[in-house]
PDB file of C-alpha atoms in Angstrom:
ATOM      1  CA  MET A 168     -60.014 -79.928  33.816  1.00 50.00           C
ATOM      2  CA  SER A 169     -55.912 -81.313  33.854  1.00 48.00           C
ATOM      3  CA  ASN A 170     -53.898 -81.037  36.983  1.00 53.00           C
ATOM      4  CA  ALA A 171     -50.832 -80.364  34.769  1.00 50.00           C
ATOM      5  CA  PRO A 172     -48.814 -77.389  36.092  1.00 53.00           C
ATOM      6  CA  THR A 173     -49.500 -74.174  34.100  1.00 55.00           C
ATOM      7  CA  GLY A 174     -45.892 -73.055  33.958  1.00 54.00           C
ATOM      8  CA  PRO A 175     -43.071 -74.021  31.436  1.00 57.00           C
ATOM      9  CA  ALA A 176     -43.387 -78.161  31.232  1.00 61.00           C
ATOM     10  CA  SER A 177     -39.717 -78.018  31.159  1.00 67.00           C
ATOM     11  CA  THR A 178     -38.229 -75.026  33.455  1.00 77.00           C
ATOM     12  CA  PRO A 179     -34.735 -76.269  34.318  1.00 85.00           C
ATOM     13  CA  SER A 180     -33.903 -76.446  38.002  1.00 91.00           C
ATOM     14  CA  PRO A 181     -31.193 -73.038  39.171  1.00 91.00           C
ATOM     15  CA  THR A 182     -27.924 -74.332  39.093  1.00 93.00           C
ATOM     16  CA  PRO A 183     -25.631 -74.626  42.450  1.00 90.00           C
ATOM     17  CA  GLY A 184     -23.697 -71.122  40.750  1.00 90.00           C
ATOM     18  CA  HIS A 185     -27.036 -69.141  40.026  1.00 93.00           C
ATOM     19  CA  LEU A 186     -28.029 -70.135  43.542  1.00 92.00           C
ATOM     20  CA  VAL A 187     -24.169 -69.319  45.307  1.00 91.00           C
ATOM     21  CA  TRP A 188     -24.636 -65.711  43.531  1.00 93.00           C
ATOM     22  CA  ARG A 189     -28.532 -65.142  44.266  1.00 95.00           C
ATOM     23  CA  LEU A 190     -27.543 -65.859  47.939  1.00 93.00           C
ATOM     24  CA  SER A 191     -24.518 -63.909  47.877  1.00 93.00           C
ATOM     25  CA  MET A 192     -26.320 -60.794  46.553  1.00 95.00           C
ATOM     26  CA  LYS A 193     -29.441 -61.573  49.261  1.00 94.00           C
ATOM     27  CA  TRP A 194     -26.530 -61.061  52.061  1.00 93.00           C
ATOM     28  CA  ARG A 195     -24.708 -57.872  50.082  1.00 93.00           C
ATOM     29  CA  VAL A 196     -27.616 -55.770  49.916  1.00 95.00           C
ATOM     30  CA  ALA A 197     -29.394 -56.799  53.368  1.00 95.00           C
ATOM     31  CA  VAL A 198     -26.006 -56.116  55.347  1.00 96.00           C
ATOM     32  CA  ASP A 199     -25.781 -52.399  52.850  1.00 95.00           C
ATOM     33  CA  ARG A 200     -29.164 -51.537  54.070  1.00 96.00           C
ATOM     34  CA  ALA A 201     -28.464 -52.922  57.862  1.00 96.00           C
ATOM     35  CA  LEU A 202     -25.235 -51.089  57.725  1.00 97.00           C
ATOM     36  CA  ALA A 203     -26.447 -47.569  56.209  1.00 97.00           C
ATOM     37  CA  PRO A 204     -27.676 -46.456  59.190  1.00 96.00           C
ATOM     38  CA  LEU A 205     -24.031 -46.617  60.677  1.00 95.00           C
ATOM     39  CA  GLY A 206     -22.492 -45.066  58.082  1.00 94.00           C
ATOM     40  CA  LEU A 207     -20.567 -48.112  56.110  1.00 96.00           C
ATOM     41  CA  THR A 208     -21.071 -50.086  53.178  1.00 95.00           C
ATOM     42  CA  HIS A 209     -20.591 -53.819  52.915  1.00 94.00           C
ATOM     43  CA  ALA A 210     -17.300 -53.586  51.928  1.00 94.00           C
ATOM     44  CA  GLN A 211     -16.152 -50.947  54.117  1.00 96.00           C
ATOM     45  CA  TYR A 212     -17.477 -53.592  57.634  1.00 97.00           C
ATOM     46  CA  VAL A 213     -15.407 -55.801  55.741  1.00 96.00           C
ATOM     47  CA  MET A 214     -12.336 -54.371  55.599  1.00 96.00           C
ATOM     48  CA  LEU A 215     -12.739 -53.090  59.371  1.00 98.00           C
ATOM     49  CA  SER A 216     -14.502 -56.208  60.861  1.00 97.00           C
ATOM     50  CA  SER A 217     -11.376 -58.182  59.102  1.00 97.00           C
ATOM     51  CA  LEU A 218      -8.973 -55.589  60.627  1.00 97.00           C
ATOM     52  CA  TYR A 219     -10.377 -55.579  63.924  1.00 97.00           C
ATOM     53  CA  GLY A 220     -10.502 -59.302  64.163  1.00 96.00           C
ATOM     54  CA  LEU A 221      -6.806 -59.583  63.148  1.00 96.00           C
ATOM     55  CA  GLY A 222      -5.801 -56.947  65.065  1.00 94.00           C
ATOM     56  CA  ARG A 223      -7.264 -58.545  68.674  1.00 94.00           C
ATOM     57  CA  ALA A 224      -5.524 -61.638  67.025  1.00 94.00           C
ATOM     58  CA  GLY A 225      -2.156 -59.437  67.164  1.00 93.00           C
ATOM     59  CA  GLN A 226      -1.767 -59.046  63.109  1.00 93.00           C
ATOM     60  CA  ARG A 227      -0.838 -56.042  61.199  1.00 93.00           C
ATOM     61  CA  PRO A 228      -1.771 -56.713  57.970  1.00 95.00           C
ATOM     62  CA  SER A 229      -0.114 -55.433  54.818  1.00 94.00           C
ATOM     63  CA  GLN A 230      -3.106 -54.420  52.328  1.00 93.00           C
ATOM     64  CA  ARG A 231      -2.189 -57.703  50.328  1.00 94.00           C
ATOM     65  CA  GLU A 232      -2.415 -59.942  53.303  1.00 95.00           C
ATOM     66  CA  LEU A 233      -5.929 -57.639  53.957  1.00 96.00           C
ATOM     67  CA  ALA A 234      -7.043 -58.824  50.017  1.00 95.00           C
ATOM     68  CA  GLU A 235      -6.044 -62.393  50.275  1.00 93.00           C
ATOM     69  CA  HIS A 236      -7.853 -62.599  53.393  1.00 94.00           C
ATOM     70  CA  THR A 237     -11.493 -60.933  52.895  1.00 94.00           C
ATOM     71  CA  GLY A 238     -11.482 -61.920  49.184  1.00 90.00           C
ATOM     72  CA  LEU A 239     -11.283 -58.282  47.883  1.00 92.00           C
ATOM     73  CA  GLU A 240      -9.366 -57.186  44.880  1.00 94.00           C
ATOM     74  CA  ALA A 241      -5.855 -55.675  46.194  1.00 93.00           C
ATOM     75  CA  LEU A 242      -6.399 -52.931  44.204  1.00 94.00           C
ATOM     76  CA  TYR A 243     -10.058 -51.978  45.377  1.00 95.00           C
ATOM     77  CA  VAL A 244      -8.137 -52.633  49.295  1.00 95.00           C
ATOM     78  CA  SER A 245      -6.254 -50.226  47.903  1.00 94.00           C
ATOM     79  CA  LYS A 246      -8.140 -47.726  47.147  1.00 96.00           C
ATOM     80  CA  LEU A 247     -10.429 -48.182  50.252  1.00 96.00           C
ATOM     81  CA  ALA A 248      -7.792 -48.425  52.884  1.00 96.00           C
ATOM     82  CA  ARG A 249      -7.030 -44.614  51.140  1.00 96.00           C
ATOM     83  CA  SER A 250     -10.399 -43.735  51.806  1.00 97.00           C
ATOM     84  CA  LEU A 251     -10.922 -45.249  55.403  1.00 97.00           C
ATOM     85  CA  GLU A 252      -7.511 -43.424  56.188  1.00 97.00           C
ATOM     86  CA  ALA A 253      -9.227 -39.990  55.087  1.00 97.00           C
ATOM     87  CA  ASP A 254     -12.181 -40.701  57.373  1.00 97.00           C
ATOM     88  CA  GLY A 255      -9.807 -41.505  60.549  1.00 97.00           C
ATOM     89  CA  LEU A 256     -10.685 -45.557  60.296  1.00 98.00           C
ATOM     90  CA  ILE A 257      -7.741 -47.218  59.670  1.00 97.00           C
ATOM     91  CA  VAL A 258      -3.542 -45.884  60.293  1.00 96.00           C
ATOM     92  CA  ARG A 259      -1.765 -47.115  56.843  1.00 95.00           C
ATOM     93  CA  VAL A 260       2.122 -47.292  57.867  1.00 93.00           C
ATOM     94  CA  ARG A 261       5.197 -48.224  55.435  1.00 92.00           C
ATOM     95  CA  ASP A 262       6.481 -51.574  56.468  1.00 88.00           C
ATOM     96  CA  PRO A 263      10.290 -51.213  57.203  1.00 90.00           C
ATOM     97  CA  ALA A 264      11.339 -54.128  55.889  1.00 90.00           C
ATOM     98  CA  ASP A 265      10.085 -53.661  52.852  1.00 89.00           C
ATOM     99  CA  THR A 266       8.998 -49.894  51.880  1.00 86.00           C
ATOM    100  CA  ARG A 267       6.523 -51.247  48.855  1.00 89.00           C
ATOM    101  CA  THR A 268       4.005 -52.636  51.541  1.00 90.00           C
ATOM    102  CA  MET A 269       1.742 -50.580  53.465  1.00 90.00           C
ATOM    103  CA  ARG A 270       0.536 -52.077  57.263  1.00 94.00           C
ATOM    104  CA  LEU A 271      -2.798 -51.437  58.208  1.00 95.00           C
ATOM    105  CA  THR A 272      -4.640 -51.026  61.407  1.00 95.00           C
ATOM    106  CA  LEU A 273      -7.713 -49.602  63.081  1.00 97.00           C
ATOM    107  CA  THR A 274      -7.674 -46.713  64.780  1.00 97.00           C
ATOM    108  CA  ALA A 275      -9.637 -46.285  68.450  1.00 97.00           C
ATOM    109  CA  HIS A 276     -12.604 -44.402  65.861  1.00 97.00           C
ATOM    110  CA  GLY A 277     -12.245 -46.913  63.976  1.00 97.00           C
ATOM    111  CA  ARG A 278     -12.653 -49.722  66.684  1.00 97.00           C
ATOM    112  CA  ASP A 279     -15.949 -47.803  67.838  1.00 97.00           C
ATOM    113  CA  THR A 280     -17.373 -47.504  64.875  1.00 96.00           C
ATOM    114  CA  VAL A 281     -16.947 -51.218  63.877  1.00 97.00           C
ATOM    115  CA  ARG A 282     -17.905 -52.624  66.905  1.00 97.00           C
ATOM    116  CA  PRO A 283     -21.582 -51.617  66.978  1.00 97.00           C
ATOM    117  CA  ALA A 284     -22.009 -53.057  63.244  1.00 97.00           C
ATOM    118  CA  LEU A 285     -20.682 -56.273  64.500  1.00 97.00           C
ATOM    119  CA  GLY A 286     -23.707 -56.424  66.397  1.00 97.00           C
ATOM    120  CA  THR A 287     -25.529 -55.695  63.144  1.00 97.00           C
ATOM    121  CA  VAL A 288     -24.442 -58.234  61.226  1.00 96.00           C
ATOM    122  CA  ALA A 289     -24.511 -60.980  63.728  1.00 96.00           C
ATOM    123  CA  GLU A 290     -28.057 -60.565  63.957  1.00 96.00           C
ATOM    124  CA  LEU A 291     -28.650 -60.547  60.085  1.00 95.00           C
ATOM    125  CA  LEU A 292     -26.293 -63.866  60.483  1.00 94.00           C
ATOM    126  CA  ASP A 293     -28.762 -65.195  62.922  1.00 95.00           C
ATOM    127  CA  ARG A 294     -31.618 -64.584  61.267  1.00 95.00           C
ATOM    128  CA  LEU A 295     -30.280 -65.576  57.514  1.00 93.00           C
ATOM    129  CA  LEU A 296     -29.039 -68.854  59.336  1.00 94.00           C
ATOM    130  CA  ALA A 297     -32.713 -69.323  61.206  1.00 95.00           C
ATOM    131  CA  PRO A 298     -34.095 -71.589  58.681  1.00 95.00           C
ATOM    132  CA  LEU A 299     -30.833 -73.900  58.956  1.00 93.00           C
ATOM    133  CA  GLY A 300     -31.247 -74.105  62.660  1.00 94.00           C
ATOM    134  CA  GLY A 301     -29.086 -71.478  63.523  1.00 93.00           C
ATOM    135  CA  ARG A 302     -25.642 -71.161  63.702  1.00 92.00           C
ATOM    136  CA  ASP A 303     -24.933 -73.843  66.265  1.00 93.00           C
ATOM    137  CA  ASP A 304     -26.893 -76.097  63.832  1.00 95.00           C
ATOM    138  CA  PRO A 305     -25.020 -79.278  62.148  1.00 96.00           C
ATOM    139  CA  ARG A 306     -26.306 -78.629  59.243  1.00 95.00           C
ATOM    140  CA  VAL A 307     -24.783 -74.671  59.353  1.00 94.00           C
ATOM    141  CA  ALA A 308     -21.167 -76.106  60.017  1.00 95.00           C
ATOM    142  CA  ALA A 309     -21.449 -78.653  57.115  1.00 95.00           C
ATOM    143  CA  PHE A 310     -22.862 -75.740  54.888  1.00 93.00           C
ATOM    144  CA  ALA A 311     -20.056 -73.950  55.760  1.00 93.00           C
ATOM    145  CA  ALA A 312     -17.647 -76.571  55.105  1.00 95.00           C
ATOM    146  CA  ASP A 313     -19.168 -76.881  51.523  1.00 94.00           C
ATOM    147  CA  LEU A 314     -18.449 -73.432  50.926  1.00 91.00           C
ATOM    148  CA  THR A 315     -15.076 -73.315  52.311  1.00 92.00           C
ATOM    149  CA  THR A 316     -14.239 -76.350  50.289  1.00 94.00           C
ATOM    150  CA  LEU A 317     -15.271 -74.426  47.273  1.00 90.00           C
ATOM    151  CA  LEU A 318     -13.835 -71.345  47.966  1.00 88.00           C
ATOM    152  CA  ALA A 319      -9.663 -73.274  48.032  1.00 90.00           C
ATOM    153  CA  THR A 320     -10.858 -74.642  44.808  1.00 91.00           C
ATOM    154  CA  PRO A 321      -8.731 -72.766  42.139  1.00 90.00           C
ATOM    155  CA  LEU A 322     -10.110 -71.843  38.798  1.00 86.00           C
ATOM    156  CA  ASP A 323      -7.297 -71.367  36.879  1.00 82.00           C
TER     157      ASP A 323
END
């Protein structure tokens, strides 16, 4: 009897890019599933939670600023903002200094909608990070720092 592995002898290890993609897909699906009972998609949550946090900091971002903050495409943010406005979750107001610019804020309904979603996603994040020791573990801080470095690196 041989102790040789039964699979292909030279199966390559997954690349970091493949692992990041798989993790992002796993996270996206998990967030979509967790938020479905609240009537939100992951993209809607990203917009609303970002507006919630920026609003608490006294900011009223433009659609372009929100796109940069979230990493979503500007055209998608514009389309999603119109949809969220139609649902009564946000208000879009023309910037008096530049009428091409739309400033975004949450409505009271938007704040009431996003608050429970924040808790839902926080619980999900705790489950995701548990194998690394949880949110306060130094490994998680180092992981976040590495991801931030990769995100800040231009690919052009």
